Coordinates of C-alpha atoms in Angstrom, one line a residue:
Chain A
X3 CA -5.7 69.3 192.0
X4 CA -6.5 69.0 188.7
X5 CA -9.5 72.3 188.8
X6 CA -5.3 73.9 189.1
X7 CA -3.4 73.9 185.6
X8 CA 0.2 75.1 186.2
X9 CA 2.8 74.6 182.6
X10 CA 5.5 72.0 184.6
X11 CA 8.6 73.5 182.5
X12 CA 10.2 77.0 182.8
X13 CA 13.8 78.1 181.4
X14 CA 15.3 81.5 182.8
X15 CA 18.3 83.4 182.3
X16 CA 20.1 84.5 185.8
X17 CA 19.5 88.0 186.0
X18 CA 15.7 88.0 184.2
X19 CA 12.5 87.8 185.7
X20 CA 10.0 84.3 185.7
X21 CA 6.9 84.2 185.1
X22 CA 4.8 80.9 185.9
X23 CA 0.8 81.2 185.1
X24 CA -1.5 78.8 186.2
X25 CA -5.1 79.0 186.5
X26 CA -7.7 78.2 188.3
X27 CA -11.7 76.7 188.2
X28 CA -13.4 77.1 192.1
X29 CA -14.8 81.1 191.4
X30 CA -15.2 81.4 195.8
X31 CA -11.5 80.7 196.5
X32 CA -11.2 83.4 198.7
X33 CA -6.8 82.6 198.6
X34 CA -4.5 81.5 196.8
X35 CA -1.4 80.4 197.5
X36 CA 2.4 79.9 196.0
X37 CA 4.8 77.3 197.7
X38 CA 8.4 77.0 196.3
X39 CA 10.2 72.7 196.5
X40 CA 13.2 72.6 196.6
X41 CA 15.9 68.8 196.1
X42 CA 14.6 66.5 198.4
X43 CA 12.3 68.5 201.1
X44 CA 8.8 69.6 201.9
X45 CA 6.6 72.7 200.4
X46 CA 8.2 76.1 201.9
X47 CA 5.5 78.9 201.7
X48 CA 6.4 82.2 199.7
X49 CA 3.3 83.8 198.9
X50 CA -0.9 84.7 199.6
X51 CA -2.6 86.6 198.4
X52 CA -7.0 87.1 199.1
X53 CA -9.0 87.3 196.6
X54 CA -10.1 90.3 196.8
X55 CA -6.0 92.1 195.7
X56 CA -5.3 92.2 192.2
X57 CA -1.3 92.7 192.7
X58 CA 0.7 91.9 196.1
X59 CA 4.8 92.4 196.7
X60 CA 6.8 90.9 198.9
X61 CA 10.8 91.7 197.7
X62 CA 11.8 90.4 194.5
X63 CA 7.7 88.7 194.8
X64 CA 4.6 90.3 193.1
X65 CA 1.5 88.9 192.9
X66 CA -0.8 89.4 189.8
X67 CA -4.7 88.0 189.9
X68 CA -7.1 88.9 187.4
X69 CA -10.4 87.2 189.7
X70 CA -12.9 87.3 186.3
X71 CA -10.1 85.1 183.8
X72 CA -9.2 82.6 187.3
X73 CA -5.8 83.4 186.6
X74 CA -3.4 83.7 188.9
X75 CA 0.7 84.3 188.5
X76 CA 4.3 84.7 190.5
X77 CA 6.7 87.0 189.3
X78 CA 10.0 86.7 190.0
X79 CA 12.8 89.7 189.3
X80 CA 16.6 88.8 189.0
X81 CA 16.5 85.2 188.9
X82 CA 18.7 83.5 191.0
X83 CA 20.4 80.1 190.1
X84 CA 18.6 79.7 194.5
X85 CA 15.3 79.8 192.4
X86 CA 15.9 76.8 190.7
X87 CA 12.9 74.8 192.4
X88 CA 9.3 73.1 191.3
X89 CA 7.0 75.7 192.1
X90 CA 3.5 75.3 193.3
X91 CA 0.0 77.2 192.9
X92 CA -2.7 76.4 195.7
X93 CA -6.2 77.2 195.9
X94 CA -7.6 77.3 199.7
X95 CA -11.5 75.3 198.8
X96 CA -14.0 75.6 201.7
X97 CA -12.7 75.6 204.9
X98 CA -9.2 73.3 205.3
X99 CA -8.3 71.8 201.8
X100 CA -5.8 73.1 199.8
X101 CA -6.1 72.3 196.2
X102 CA -2.0 72.6 194.4
X103 CA -1.5 72.5 190.8
X104 CA 1.0 69.5 189.3
X105 CA 3.9 72.6 190.0
X106 CA 6.2 74.6 187.7
X107 CA 9.5 73.7 187.1
X108 CA 11.7 76.4 186.9
X109 CA 15.4 76.0 185.9
X110 CA 17.8 79.3 186.2
X111 CA 20.8 79.1 183.5
X112 CA 23.7 80.9 184.0
Chain B
X4 CA 11.6 73.7 217.4
X5 CA 12.0 71.2 214.7
X6 CA 8.7 71.6 213.3
X7 CA 7.4 68.9 210.8
X8 CA 9.2 65.4 210.8
X9 CA 8.1 62.6 209.4
X10 CA 10.1 58.9 209.7
X11 CA 11.3 57.0 207.6
X12 CA 12.2 59.2 205.1
X13 CA 12.3 55.5 202.8
X14 CA 11.1 53.3 202.4
X15 CA 10.4 50.2 200.2
X16 CA 7.2 47.1 201.0
X17 CA 6.2 44.2 199.8
X18 CA 2.5 44.3 197.8
X19 CA 0.5 43.5 200.8
X20 CA 2.4 44.4 203.5
X21 CA 0.8 47.5 205.9
X22 CA 2.9 50.3 207.6
X23 CA 2.9 53.5 209.1
X24 CA 4.6 56.7 208.5
X25 CA 5.1 58.5 211.4
X26 CA 4.7 62.7 211.6
X27 CA 4.8 64.7 214.7
X28 CA 5.1 68.4 215.5
X29 CA 6.2 70.9 217.8
X30 CA 4.3 74.0 217.1
X31 CA 1.6 73.0 218.9
X32 CA -0.5 72.8 215.3
X33 CA -4.2 72.8 215.6
X34 CA -4.3 71.5 211.9
X35 CA -2.3 68.4 209.9
X36 CA -3.3 66.8 206.9
X37 CA -0.9 64.6 204.1
X38 CA -0.5 64.7 201.0
X39 CA 1.0 62.5 198.4
X40 CA 3.0 63.5 195.5
X41 CA 3.4 61.7 192.1
X42 CA 5.0 63.0 189.1
X43 CA 2.7 65.2 186.3
X44 CA 0.2 65.3 189.3
X45 CA 1.0 68.3 192.6
X46 CA 0.1 67.3 195.9
X47 CA -3.5 65.7 196.1
X48 CA -4.7 65.4 199.8
X49 CA -5.5 62.6 202.0
X50 CA -6.6 62.8 204.7
X51 CA -6.2 65.5 207.4
X52 CA -7.2 66.8 210.8
X53 CA -9.0 70.2 212.6
X54 CA -7.5 68.5 216.2
X55 CA -7.1 65.6 218.5
X56 CA -9.7 63.1 218.2
X57 CA -11.0 64.6 215.0
X58 CA -10.3 63.2 211.0
X59 CA -11.5 63.3 207.6
X60 CA -11.0 62.4 204.5
X61 CA -9.2 64.1 201.2
X62 CA -9.4 63.5 198.0
X63 CA -8.4 60.0 197.8
X64 CA -8.5 58.4 201.1
X65 CA -8.7 54.6 200.2
X66 CA -6.5 52.3 201.2
X67 CA -4.6 55.0 204.5
X68 CA -6.4 55.6 207.5
X69 CA -5.0 57.3 209.9
X70 CA -5.5 58.9 213.6
X71 CA -4.7 61.5 216.0
X72 CA -4.4 61.3 219.7
X73 CA -3.0 64.0 220.5
X74 CA -2.0 67.5 219.3
X75 CA 1.7 66.1 218.5
X76 CA 1.2 63.2 216.1
X77 CA -0.6 62.1 213.3
X78 CA 0.5 58.8 211.5
X79 CA -0.7 57.7 208.6
X80 CA -1.3 53.0 207.8
X81 CA -1.5 51.9 205.1
X82 CA -3.2 48.6 205.4
X83 CA -2.3 46.4 202.7
X84 CA 1.2 48.5 200.1
X85 CA -0.3 48.4 197.0
X86 CA 2.5 49.1 194.2
X87 CA -0.2 52.2 192.3
X88 CA 0.7 53.8 196.4
X89 CA 3.9 54.5 195.5
X90 CA 4.8 58.1 195.7
X91 CA 6.5 60.7 197.9
X92 CA 3.9 61.1 201.0
X93 CA 4.3 64.4 202.4
X94 CA 2.9 65.8 206.6
X95 CA 2.2 69.3 206.7
X96 CA 0.7 71.2 209.6
X97 CA -0.6 74.6 209.7
X98 CA -2.1 76.9 213.5
X99 CA -5.2 77.6 212.5
X100 CA -8.0 74.9 210.2
X101 CA -9.2 77.5 208.8
X102 CA -5.4 77.9 207.5
X103 CA -6.2 81.9 205.5
X104 CA -2.6 83.1 205.7
X105 CA -1.2 80.2 208.7
X106 CA 1.0 78.7 206.0
X107 CA 1.4 75.3 206.4
X108 CA 4.6 73.6 207.3
X109 CA 5.6 71.0 205.6
X110 CA 8.1 68.4 206.4
X111 CA 11.0 66.8 204.6
X112 CA 8.4 63.7 203.2
X113 CA 8.6 59.7 203.0
X114 CA 9.9 58.2 199.6
X115 CA 7.9 55.0 199.6
X116 CA 8.0 52.6 197.0
X117 CA 6.0 49.4 196.7
X118 CA 7.2 45.7 194.8

């Protein structure tokens, strides 16, 4: 999982936008994913993007992919207290495996 | 439909003891996997299975065994527990072995401490 890098912490005010960044190294990755982990729970898939896309929007979530720079970002609009969690970036490697980043802990303050 | 069920939720072992972490899914998923989560390191793949009777190693397989005798169950065995295996273990499954846009469903985790 060390080939996928994320910043460890992000603090954001309620109502503002959050942007979580991720870099990966495998240029042949076909799918990239964002997962959310709430305290004491497993990971929940938030969204994913295919490598031939630049952007994907899903309600409050916007994923941007810069394949040239191997950079992936997740923007959460109108961040709410329920968005406080750890967010993991993951890339699909080979046929079956996912390689995860270390996770970004997002704290939403009132 | 319970999804992915892991048992136990918590366990404390002494060094050298053996133990089996259980994982069961009721979604008829083809693909199952085990990860460990350590602070600052994200999730690392231990072993995975693309179907009953088929298993393979992930990034960190040493000290762990798996088997897949049925589609539903994918137990993880610690042969001789070591303090370095203190971690949170997650089991995950997905409908398709090739994943792609099939999401991985995660269990709630087993928190394991080795003294």
